[in-house]
Short mmCIF file of C-alpha atoms in Angstrom, two decimals:
data_model
loop_
_atom_site.label_atom_id
_atom_site.label_comp_id
_atom_site.label_asym_id
_atom_site.label_seq_id
_atom_site.Cartn_x
_atom_site.Cartn_y
_atom_site.Cartn_z
CA MET B 1 -115.75 -4.02 6.45
CA PRO B 2 -113.94 -7.36 6.09
CA GLU B 3 -113.78 -9.45 9.23
CA GLN B 4 -110.43 -9.34 10.97
CA THR B 5 -108.57 -12.62 11.14
CA ASP B 6 -107.60 -14.08 14.48
CA GLU B 7 -103.96 -13.38 13.68
CA ALA B 8 -104.67 -9.71 12.95
CA LEU B 9 -106.67 -9.35 16.15
CA LEU B 10 -103.95 -11.05 18.13
CA ASP B 11 -101.42 -8.57 16.78
CA LEU B 12 -103.59 -5.75 18.05
CA ALA B 13 -104.66 -7.41 21.28
CA GLY B 14 -101.72 -6.14 23.33
CA ARG B 15 -102.56 -2.54 22.49
CA SER B 16 -106.28 -2.69 21.91
CA GLU B 17 -108.71 -3.99 24.47
CA ALA B 18 -111.41 -4.02 21.78
CA ALA B 19 -109.39 -6.38 19.61
CA PHE B 20 -108.66 -8.59 22.59
CA MET B 21 -112.31 -8.73 23.58
CA LEU B 22 -113.30 -9.55 20.02
CA LEU B 23 -110.98 -12.53 20.11
CA PHE B 24 -112.50 -13.50 23.42
CA GLU B 25 -116.02 -13.31 22.07
CA ARG B 26 -115.10 -15.52 19.14
CA HIS B 27 -113.65 -18.32 21.21
CA ARG B 28 -115.01 -17.96 24.71
CA GLU B 29 -117.78 -20.55 24.47
CA VAL B 30 -115.59 -23.20 22.95
CA ILE B 31 -112.79 -22.69 25.44
CA PHE B 32 -115.15 -22.57 28.40
CA ARG B 33 -116.94 -25.68 27.17
CA VAL B 34 -113.75 -27.70 26.82
CA ALA B 35 -112.43 -26.43 30.14
CA TYR B 36 -115.70 -27.33 31.81
CA ARG B 37 -115.67 -30.83 30.37
CA LEU B 38 -112.06 -31.40 31.27
CA THR B 39 -112.42 -30.22 34.86
CA ASN B 40 -116.06 -30.87 35.64
CA SER B 41 -116.17 -27.53 37.38
CA ALA B 42 -117.73 -24.26 36.24
CA ALA B 43 -115.49 -22.20 38.51
CA ALA B 44 -112.36 -23.93 37.25
CA ALA B 45 -113.54 -23.56 33.67
CA GLU B 46 -114.02 -19.85 34.22
CA ASP B 47 -110.50 -19.49 35.63
CA ILE B 48 -108.97 -21.54 32.86
CA THR B 49 -110.78 -19.61 30.14
CA GLN B 50 -109.49 -16.36 31.58
CA GLU B 51 -105.94 -17.67 31.84
CA CYS B 52 -106.00 -18.99 28.29
CA PHE B 53 -106.89 -15.58 26.90
CA LEU B 54 -104.53 -13.67 29.15
CA GLY B 55 -101.83 -16.09 28.04
CA LEU B 56 -102.25 -14.67 24.57
CA LEU B 57 -101.25 -11.28 25.95
CA ASP B 58 -98.32 -12.49 27.99
CA ALA B 59 -96.71 -14.54 25.26
CA PRO B 60 -98.23 -13.66 21.91
CA GLY B 61 -95.21 -15.12 20.11
CA ARG B 62 -96.00 -18.58 21.44
CA PHE B 63 -98.81 -18.94 18.94
CA ASP B 64 -97.40 -19.91 15.55
CA PRO B 65 -99.98 -19.66 12.73
CA ALA B 66 -97.84 -22.04 10.67
CA LYS B 67 -98.58 -24.81 13.16
CA GLY B 68 -102.33 -24.39 13.23
CA SER B 69 -105.21 -22.05 13.89
CA LEU B 70 -105.62 -19.94 17.00
CA ARG B 71 -108.50 -22.19 17.99
CA THR B 72 -106.19 -25.20 17.91
CA TYR B 73 -103.64 -23.28 19.96
CA LEU B 74 -106.28 -22.39 22.50
CA TYR B 75 -107.36 -26.02 22.72
CA GLY B 76 -103.79 -26.85 23.63
CA ALA B 77 -103.69 -24.06 26.19
CA VAL B 78 -106.93 -25.12 27.83
CA ARG B 79 -105.73 -28.71 27.97
CA ASN B 80 -102.48 -27.63 29.68
CA HIS B 81 -104.36 -25.50 32.21
CA ALA B 82 -106.76 -28.34 32.90
CA ARG B 83 -103.84 -30.68 33.51
CA ARG B 84 -102.44 -28.22 36.00
CA TYR B 85 -105.84 -28.05 37.63
CA HIS B 86 -105.66 -31.80 38.04
CA GLY B 87 -102.20 -31.42 39.53
CA LEU B 88 -100.52 -32.89 36.49
CA HIS B 89 -97.59 -31.65 34.47
CA ASP B 90 -96.04 -32.79 31.24
CA GLY B 91 -94.09 -35.93 31.87
CA ASP B 92 -96.19 -36.98 34.82
CA VAL B 93 -97.31 -40.58 35.30
CA ASP B 94 -99.27 -41.94 32.39
CA LEU B 95 -102.71 -42.16 33.83
CA GLU B 96 -103.89 -44.43 31.06
CA ASP B 97 -102.42 -47.27 33.01
CA THR B 98 -104.11 -46.23 36.20
CA GLN B 99 -106.77 -48.61 37.21
CA VAL B 100 -110.06 -46.97 38.00
CA ASN B 101 -112.48 -48.70 40.27
CA GLU B 102 -115.35 -48.57 37.88
CA ALA B 103 -117.68 -50.48 40.12
CA ALA B 104 -117.30 -47.90 42.85
CA GLU B 105 -118.04 -45.10 40.42
CA VAL B 106 -121.27 -46.61 39.29
CA SER B 107 -123.77 -46.73 42.05
CA LEU B 108 -127.47 -47.11 42.14
CA VAL B 109 -127.79 -43.40 42.57
CA PHE B 110 -126.13 -43.22 39.19
CA LEU B 111 -129.17 -44.69 37.59
CA GLN B 112 -131.51 -42.16 39.05
CA GLN B 113 -129.68 -39.14 37.79
CA GLU B 114 -130.22 -37.05 34.70
CA GLN B 115 -128.67 -38.51 31.60
CA SER B 116 -126.33 -35.56 31.19
CA GLN B 117 -125.15 -35.99 34.74
CA VAL B 118 -124.55 -39.66 34.16
CA ILE B 119 -122.34 -39.06 31.17
CA ARG B 120 -120.50 -36.34 33.01
CA GLN B 121 -119.70 -38.68 35.86
CA ALA B 122 -118.79 -41.50 33.55
CA ILE B 123 -116.33 -39.36 31.62
CA SER B 124 -114.88 -37.96 34.79
CA THR B 125 -113.84 -41.48 35.73
CA LEU B 126 -111.66 -41.72 32.65
CA PRO B 127 -107.92 -41.17 33.00
CA VAL B 128 -107.08 -37.61 32.05
CA GLN B 129 -105.37 -38.52 28.79
CA GLN B 130 -108.34 -40.57 27.58
CA ARG B 131 -110.72 -37.87 28.70
CA GLU B 132 -108.85 -35.27 26.67
CA ALA B 133 -109.04 -37.40 23.56
CA VAL B 134 -112.75 -38.10 23.99
CA ILE B 135 -113.63 -34.47 24.62
CA LEU B 136 -111.70 -33.15 21.67
CA PHE B 137 -112.76 -35.87 19.26
CA GLN B 138 -116.26 -36.70 20.41
CA TYR B 139 -117.52 -33.33 21.60
CA GLU B 140 -115.45 -30.81 19.70
CA GLU B 141 -115.61 -32.96 16.60
CA LEU B 142 -112.01 -32.36 15.72
CA SER B 143 -110.24 -34.65 13.31
CA LEU B 144 -107.82 -37.25 14.54
CA GLU B 145 -104.99 -35.19 13.07
CA GLU B 146 -106.06 -32.08 14.99
CA VAL B 147 -106.43 -34.02 18.22
CA ALA B 148 -102.99 -35.50 17.67
CA VAL B 149 -101.50 -32.02 17.20
CA ILE B 150 -103.20 -30.62 20.29
CA LEU B 151 -102.20 -33.53 22.49
CA GLY B 152 -98.77 -33.72 20.95
CA ILE B 153 -99.00 -37.40 20.14
CA GLU B 154 -99.22 -39.64 17.09
CA ILE B 155 -102.56 -40.30 15.43
CA GLY B 156 -102.20 -43.95 16.35
CA ALA B 157 -101.93 -42.99 20.00
CA VAL B 158 -105.09 -40.89 19.69
CA LYS B 159 -106.95 -43.85 18.21
CA SER B 160 -105.68 -46.06 20.96
CA ARG B 161 -106.80 -43.66 23.67
CA LEU B 162 -110.20 -43.23 22.07
CA HIS B 163 -110.64 -46.96 21.75
CA ARG B 164 -109.77 -47.60 25.37
CA ALA B 165 -111.89 -44.70 26.54
CA ARG B 166 -114.93 -45.87 24.64
CA ALA B 167 -114.49 -49.42 25.87
CA ARG B 168 -114.28 -48.14 29.41
CA LEU B 169 -117.30 -45.90 28.96
CA LYS B 170 -119.30 -48.78 27.59
CA ARG B 171 -118.46 -50.86 30.60
CA ILE B 172 -119.28 -48.02 32.97
CA LEU B 173 -122.52 -47.16 31.23
CA THR B 174 -123.79 -50.71 30.79
CA PRO B 175 -125.81 -50.61 34.03
CA TYR B 176 -127.33 -47.37 32.88
CA PHE B 177 -128.35 -48.89 29.56
CA GLN B 178 -129.77 -51.87 31.33
CA GLY B 179 -131.56 -49.66 33.78
CA SER B 180 -132.97 -47.38 31.14
CA ASN B 181 -134.16 -50.34 29.10
CA THR B 182 -136.01 -51.73 32.05
CA ARG B 183 -137.41 -48.38 33.18
CA MET S 1 -126.43 -55.82 27.51
CA ASN S 2 -123.48 -53.87 26.16
CA PRO S 3 -124.35 -50.65 24.35
CA SER S 4 -123.50 -50.42 20.67
CA GLU S 5 -121.20 -47.73 19.21
CA ASP S 6 -124.21 -45.74 18.08
CA ASP S 7 -125.87 -46.04 21.47
CA LEU S 8 -122.73 -44.78 23.11
CA ASN S 9 -122.46 -41.87 20.67
CA CYS S 10 -126.06 -40.88 21.30
CA LEU S 11 -125.60 -41.13 25.00
CA LEU S 12 -122.40 -39.11 24.99
CA LYS S 13 -124.14 -36.35 23.06
CA THR S 14 -126.54 -35.82 25.90
CA TRP S 15 -123.87 -34.25 28.07
CA THR S 16 -124.61 -30.57 27.78
CA VAL S 17 -122.48 -27.80 29.14
CA PRO S 18 -123.73 -24.45 30.49
CA ARG S 19 -122.80 -21.30 28.63
CA SER S 20 -119.93 -19.31 29.97
CA PRO S 21 -121.13 -16.82 32.59
CA ASP S 22 -121.56 -13.18 31.63
CA SER S 23 -119.34 -12.19 34.53
CA LEU S 24 -116.40 -13.73 32.70
CA GLU S 25 -116.25 -10.79 30.32
CA GLY S 26 -116.01 -8.26 33.15
CA ARG S 27 -113.37 -10.35 34.86
CA LEU S 28 -111.33 -10.52 31.72
CA ARG S 29 -111.61 -6.79 31.07
CA ARG S 30 -110.32 -6.03 34.56
CA ALA S 31 -107.51 -8.54 34.17
CA TYR S 32 -106.65 -7.01 30.80
CA GLY S 33 -106.36 -3.58 32.40
CA ASP S 34 -104.14 -4.90 35.16
CA ARG S 35 -101.89 -6.78 32.75
CA ALA S 36 -101.63 -3.79 30.42
CA ARG S 37 -100.51 -1.59 33.31
CA SER S 38 -98.00 -4.10 34.63
CA ARG S 39 -96.57 -4.78 31.15
CA THR S 40 -95.56 -1.14 30.73
CA THR S 41 -93.69 0.86 33.36
CA PRO S 42 -95.73 4.01 33.60
CA GLY S 43 -94.10 7.35 33.06
CA LEU S 44 -94.53 10.08 35.64
CA LEU S 45 -97.29 11.70 33.63
CA GLU S 46 -99.18 8.46 33.33
CA VAL S 47 -98.86 7.75 37.02
CA SER S 48 -100.06 11.18 37.96
CA SER S 49 -102.97 10.94 35.55
CA VAL S 50 -103.98 7.63 37.09
CA GLN S 51 -103.91 9.24 40.51
CA TRP S 52 -105.64 12.36 39.30
CA GLU S 53 -108.50 10.46 37.77
CA ALA S 54 -108.72 7.99 40.59
CA ALA S 55 -111.98 7.96 42.41
CA PRO S 56 -112.16 7.03 46.06
CA GLY S 57 -112.12 3.33 46.79
CA ARG S 58 -111.08 0.78 44.26
CA GLN S 59 -109.58 3.04 41.62
CA ARG S 60 -107.65 5.00 44.19
CA LYS S 61 -106.15 1.75 45.33
CA CYS S 62 -105.25 1.02 41.74
CA GLY S 63 -103.29 4.27 41.58
CA ARG S 64 -101.26 3.33 44.63
CA GLY S 65 -100.66 -0.09 43.08
CA VAL S 66 -99.15 1.51 40.03
CA TRP S 67 -96.84 3.61 42.20
CA SER S 68 -95.74 0.71 44.34
CA ARG S 69 -95.12 -1.47 41.28
CA TRP S 70 -93.23 1.37 39.66
CA ILE S 71 -91.01 1.88 42.67
CA ALA S 72 -90.67 -1.82 43.36
CA GLY S 73 -89.58 -2.34 39.77
CA PHE S 74 -86.76 0.13 40.18
CA LEU S 75 -85.63 -0.81 43.67
CA PRO S 76 -83.42 -3.76 42.77
CA PHE S 77 -81.90 -1.83 39.90
CA ALA S 78 -81.44 1.29 42.03
CA GLY S 79 -79.77 -0.73 44.77
CA LYS S 80 -77.32 -2.33 42.36
CA PHE S 81 -76.69 0.96 40.64
CA ALA S 82 -75.99 2.72 43.94
CA GLY S 83 -73.67 -0.12 44.94
CA VAL S 84 -71.72 0.08 41.69
CA ILE S 85 -71.44 3.86 41.99
CA ALA S 86 -70.28 3.64 45.61
CA VAL S 87 -67.64 1.05 44.74
CA ALA S 88 -66.48 3.11 41.76
CA VAL S 89 -66.19 6.26 43.87
CA VAL S 90 -64.19 4.50 46.58
CA LEU S 91 -61.96 2.84 43.98
CA LEU S 92 -61.36 6.14 42.26
CA ALA S 93 -60.55 7.82 45.55
CA VAL S 94 -58.07 5.08 46.47
CA ILE S 95 -56.36 5.25 43.08
CA THR S 96 -56.09 9.03 43.06
CA ARG S 97 -54.82 9.00 46.64
CA ALA S 98 -52.18 6.41 45.81
CA PHE S 99 -51.26 8.02 42.50
CA PRO S 100 -52.05 11.75 42.71
CA GLN S 101 -50.54 12.27 39.27
CA SER S 102 -53.32 10.09 37.81
CA LEU S 103 -55.73 12.99 38.06
CA GLY S 104 -53.41 14.85 35.72
CA LEU S 105 -54.79 12.59 32.99
CA PHE S 106 -57.99 14.53 33.21
CA VAL S 107 -56.31 17.95 33.12
CA PRO S 108 -56.53 19.24 29.57
CA PRO S 109 -53.42 20.60 27.88
CA GLY S 110 -52.96 24.33 28.30
CA ALA S 111 -54.55 24.36 31.71
CA ILE S 112 -53.35 26.47 34.64
CA ILE S 113 -53.04 24.60 37.92
CA ILE S 114 -52.99 26.63 41.10
CA ASP S 115 -52.56 25.91 44.78
CA SER S 116 -54.44 28.38 46.93
CA GLU S 117 -55.53 28.94 50.48
CA PHE S 118 -58.73 30.41 51.83
CA LEU S 119 -58.53 32.55 54.94
CA ASP S 120 -61.17 33.84 57.30
CA TYR S 121 -60.46 36.90 59.40
CA GLY S 122 -61.77 37.60 62.85
CA ASP S 123 -62.81 40.98 64.19
CA ASP S 124 -59.42 41.26 65.92
CA GLY S 125 -57.64 40.83 62.61
CA SER S 126 -56.49 37.28 63.31
CA SER S 127 -56.70 34.84 60.42
CA THR S 128 -57.38 31.13 60.12
CA VAL S 129 -56.99 28.95 57.07
CA SER S 130 -60.32 27.37 56.23
CA GLU S 131 -59.21 25.47 53.12
CA TYR S 132 -56.24 24.51 51.00
CA ARG S 133 -57.12 23.79 47.41
CA THR S 134 -55.44 22.63 44.25
CA SER S 135 -57.50 23.42 41.22
CA VAL S 136 -57.30 23.65 37.50
CA PHE S 137 -58.50 26.35 35.14
CA SER S 138 -58.71 24.82 31.71
CA THR S 139 -58.89 26.40 28.33
CA PRO S 140 -62.03 25.40 26.51
CA ALA S 141 -61.58 24.26 22.95
CA TRP S 142 -63.94 26.88 21.60
CA VAL S 143 -61.63 29.86 22.22
CA THR S 144 -58.94 28.85 19.76
CA ASP S 145 -59.54 31.97 17.69
CA THR S 146 -58.97 34.38 20.58
CA SER S 147 -56.98 33.38 23.61
CA SER S 148 -57.59 31.59 26.84
CA VAL S 149 -60.57 32.69 28.86
CA SER S 150 -60.17 29.74 31.15
CA HIS S 151 -61.11 31.43 34.38
CA ILE S 152 -64.37 32.56 32.86
CA TYR S 153 -65.25 28.98 32.15
CA GLY S 154 -64.80 27.83 35.70
CA GLU S 155 -62.60 26.02 38.12
CA THR S 156 -62.26 22.32 38.76
CA THR S 157 -60.96 21.25 42.15
CA LEU S 158 -58.36 18.51 42.06
CA SER S 159 -57.92 18.23 45.80
CA SER S 160 -58.79 20.15 48.92
CA SER S 161 -58.32 19.93 52.63
CA PHE S 162 -60.01 21.67 55.51
CA PRO S 163 -57.66 22.10 58.48
CA GLY S 164 -59.31 20.97 61.69
CA ASP S 165 -62.11 19.24 59.85
CA PRO S 166 -60.88 15.78 58.78
CA LEU S 167 -64.40 14.48 58.15
CA ARG S 168 -65.15 17.18 55.62
CA THR S 169 -61.72 16.70 54.08
CA THR S 170 -62.34 12.99 53.61
CA ALA S 171 -65.78 13.52 52.16
CA VAL S 172 -64.66 16.19 49.72
CA GLU S 173 -61.58 14.21 48.76
CA LEU S 174 -63.84 11.28 47.89
CA LEU S 175 -65.93 13.44 45.63
CA ASN S 176 -63.20 15.52 44.01
CA PRO S 177 -61.95 12.83 41.60
CA VAL S 178 -65.54 12.12 40.58
CA LYS S 179 -66.07 15.80 39.92
CA VAL S 180 -62.90 16.04 37.86
CA ILE S 181 -64.13 13.24 35.62
CA LEU S 182 -67.74 14.28 35.52
CA ASP S 183 -67.27 18.03 35.20
CA PRO S 184 -66.89 18.08 31.41
CA VAL S 185 -70.06 16.00 31.11
CA MET S 186 -71.92 18.10 33.65
CA HIS S 187 -70.95 21.30 31.86
CA ARG S 188 -72.59 19.96 28.74
CA MET S 189 -75.65 18.71 30.59
CA PHE S 190 -76.32 21.88 32.49
CA ASP S 191 -75.04 24.51 30.09
CA PRO S 192 -78.30 26.15 29.04
CA LEU S 193 -76.73 27.28 25.81
CA PHE S 194 -75.12 24.01 24.86
CA TYR S 195 -77.82 22.82 22.49
CA LYS S 196 -78.87 26.25 21.26
CA PRO S 197 -77.87 27.51 17.85
CA GLY S 198 -76.70 30.89 19.22
CA ARG S 199 -74.17 29.29 21.53
CA THR S 200 -71.19 29.58 19.19
CA SER S 201 -71.67 33.27 18.57
CA TYR S 202 -72.25 33.84 22.30
CA LEU S 203 -69.04 32.05 23.19
CA ARG S 204 -67.12 33.95 20.54
CA ALA S 205 -68.44 37.16 22.03
CA VAL S 206 -67.26 36.04 25.47
CA GLY S 207 -63.91 35.13 23.97
CA ARG S 208 -63.63 38.54 22.28
CA TYR S 209 -64.50 40.25 25.57
CA ALA S 210 -61.86 38.21 27.40
CA ALA S 211 -59.27 38.85 24.72
CA ALA S 212 -60.01 42.58 24.79
CA ARG S 213 -59.67 42.55 28.55
CA ILE S 214 -56.33 40.78 28.34
CA ARG S 215 -55.12 43.30 25.76
CA ASN S 216 -56.40 46.04 28.06
CA ASN S 217 -54.13 44.97 30.94
CA CYS S 218 -56.89 42.99 32.65
CA THR S 219 -59.06 45.99 33.30
CA PRO S 220 -62.43 44.58 34.29
CA THR S 221 -65.64 46.47 33.84
CA ASN S 222 -67.61 45.10 36.74
CA TYR S 223 -67.73 42.48 39.47
CA GLY S 224 -71.08 40.78 39.82
CA GLY S 225 -72.80 43.80 38.34
CA THR S 226 -70.90 46.30 40.52
CA PRO S 227 -68.54 48.57 38.53
CA MET S 228 -64.84 47.88 39.13
CA THR S 229 -62.07 50.40 39.10
CA VAL S 230 -58.37 49.81 38.74
CA ILE S 231 -56.55 50.98 41.87
CA GLY S 232 -53.03 49.95 41.03
CA ARG S 233 -50.52 47.31 39.97
CA GLU S 234 -48.77 44.76 42.18
CA THR S 235 -46.48 41.83 41.59
CA LEU S 236 -47.58 38.54 43.04
CA LEU S 237 -45.65 35.29 42.54
CA ASN S 238 -43.62 37.07 39.88
CA TYR S 239 -46.73 37.95 37.90
CA THR S 240 -47.75 41.52 37.35
CA THR S 241 -51.32 41.99 38.45
CA THR S 242 -53.90 44.66 37.92
CA VAL S 243 -55.63 45.42 41.22
CA SER S 244 -59.29 46.16 40.71
CA GLN S 245 -61.90 47.03 43.28
CA SER S 246 -65.68 47.25 43.50
CA GLU S 247 -67.51 48.70 46.44
CA GLY S 248 -71.00 47.77 47.51
CA ARG S 249 -73.14 48.96 50.40
CA ASP S 250 -71.98 46.29 52.87
CA ALA S 251 -68.70 45.09 51.42
CA ARG S 252 -65.73 45.83 49.21
CA PHE S 253 -64.21 43.34 46.79
CA THR S 254 -60.66 43.49 45.53
CA GLN S 255 -59.03 41.22 42.98
CA TRP S 256 -55.49 40.91 41.67
CA PHE S 257 -55.67 39.88 37.99
CA ALA S 258 -52.47 38.36 36.60
CA LEU S 259 -51.53 39.78 33.23
CA GLY S 260 -49.50 36.76 32.21
CA LEU S 261 -52.21 34.29 33.16
CA ASP S 262 -55.09 35.54 31.05
CA CYS S 263 -56.30 37.70 33.92
CA LEU S 264 -56.57 34.84 36.37
CA PRO S 265 -57.07 36.35 39.85
CA LEU S 266 -54.11 35.50 42.11
CA ARG S 267 -55.70 37.09 45.14
CA SER S 268 -59.24 38.06 46.09
CA THR S 269 -60.36 39.76 49.25
CA THR S 270 -63.70 40.62 50.77
CA GLU S 271 -63.90 43.43 53.30
CA LYS S 272 -67.00 44.14 55.29
CA ALA S 273 -68.18 47.69 55.79
CA LEU S 274 -68.03 49.01 59.35
CA PRO S 275 -70.44 51.61 60.79
CA ASP S 276 -67.74 54.28 60.77
CA GLY S 277 -67.37 53.98 57.02
CA THR S 278 -64.12 52.01 57.07
CA PHE S 279 -63.64 48.41 55.89
CA GLN S 280 -62.36 45.35 57.70
CA LEU S 281 -60.86 42.29 56.02
CA ALA S 282 -63.32 39.39 56.31
CA SER S 283 -62.05 36.70 53.93
CA GLU S 284 -59.38 36.11 51.37
CA ARG S 285 -58.29 33.67 48.73
CA ARG S 286 -54.60 33.65 48.02
CA VAL S 287 -52.79 31.72 45.30
CA LEU S 288 -49.64 30.07 46.66
CA LYS S 289 -48.30 28.43 43.55
CA VAL S 290 -48.98 28.54 39.84
CA THR S 291 -48.13 25.78 37.41
CA THR S 292 -48.57 26.45 33.74
CA ASN S 293 -48.50 23.81 31.08
CA SER S 294 -45.57 24.15 28.63
CA SER S 295 -47.99 23.78 25.70
CA ARG S 296 -49.62 26.99 26.78
CA THR S 297 -48.92 29.66 24.18
CA ALA S 298 -51.32 32.43 24.98
CA ALA S 299 -49.88 33.26 28.40
CA LYS S 300 -47.67 36.07 27.37
CA GLU S 301 -47.51 39.06 29.58
CA PRO S 302 -48.69 42.08 27.66
CA SER S 303 -46.38 45.02 27.44
CA ARG S 304 -47.11 47.79 29.87
#
């Protein structure tokens, strides 16, 4: 039996729980992973994942296959939910210009933690917009074009956010590199 | 020392994320069920099946949730609907009170309009008027091949008053115009034969029976299943009537059928049986005035 496309399953999802759950199984890990990285919270990621999929039921017409795949649409949904989790809405203050006290974020305790934990904390210090770009590009390995579509910005803006995010991460992680080299 | 691009990439890759918890699937299934139920307003059968299958505890609660959502969904609509209906009824009553002739718009051509009074008799023979009524007996369209059998089809009250009972008068007067307008619709809704294929032949048979009765000087065969016998002729309101009577165990019914009005009864009396075998007048309906439409052609008094 040929595998059902996401679009076909989505058509059935409102009437068939099986179709809906199949869609969920296909995308759950990705959506949870992105939600987790964007919020730094397993509980929030769980909530967001659920809302993203239920959103498909409430407004199935919102997904337009002509604009991209269902996965891309879900990336956009998870990003919007994560923004709401952070208390942000579209049009809110551009956090890229927000100054983060990097020195305060990097403590000595930082150096003693697991590497994964270190990165997690370092990324959580990024402004939300930079964090989104890093997570989609660096971790989800999406193309610049896809990231631009999901974030609703120009490719140049994506590059700019990535550049600033990486520069900031380098600065934040420098003590860790120094520490790990001396350990 | 600043890390290189590659160093940073390698370092970033070390951030691992736990798998989504298994409980997420169960959560989503439950949420799916809830959304599916709230998206569709359940029909009565669905609601009752939910309640029927509901086990004690959680599912039982779910059944009540469906009911409350169902009712809550209709409440705003029901409130508005009731408000609109109430306003329409009051408006209609005001208009028909101010312009009584406006109700005539709903009286079909060929109808007979009568004013009548209803009397109750006491044991001492005294009488009191319980109601004055103006009503219309219309000719249904389906009897064009015979003649009018209007009184078989029923009576529509245009107005009524109850002496000594102004509250009831007001209430009934409010509803009468609504009834006049809704009656034709209601007849269709509640006529058990309306959507049945045999209806036409049934109605023709009724029409033939009525026509035969008119030709036969309004000689009825029975009254509510009790055989009727003709006991004489009388003139009421300038109409010759056939007086017919049926006698039951506890009461006797007498009707005066007008020959020129398709056997419309101009008077009806009910007498209760007394222990000594005689009868005492208990109630009466008496027609005070008859108005016939000029377009009426079938109301010709048969030759005696």
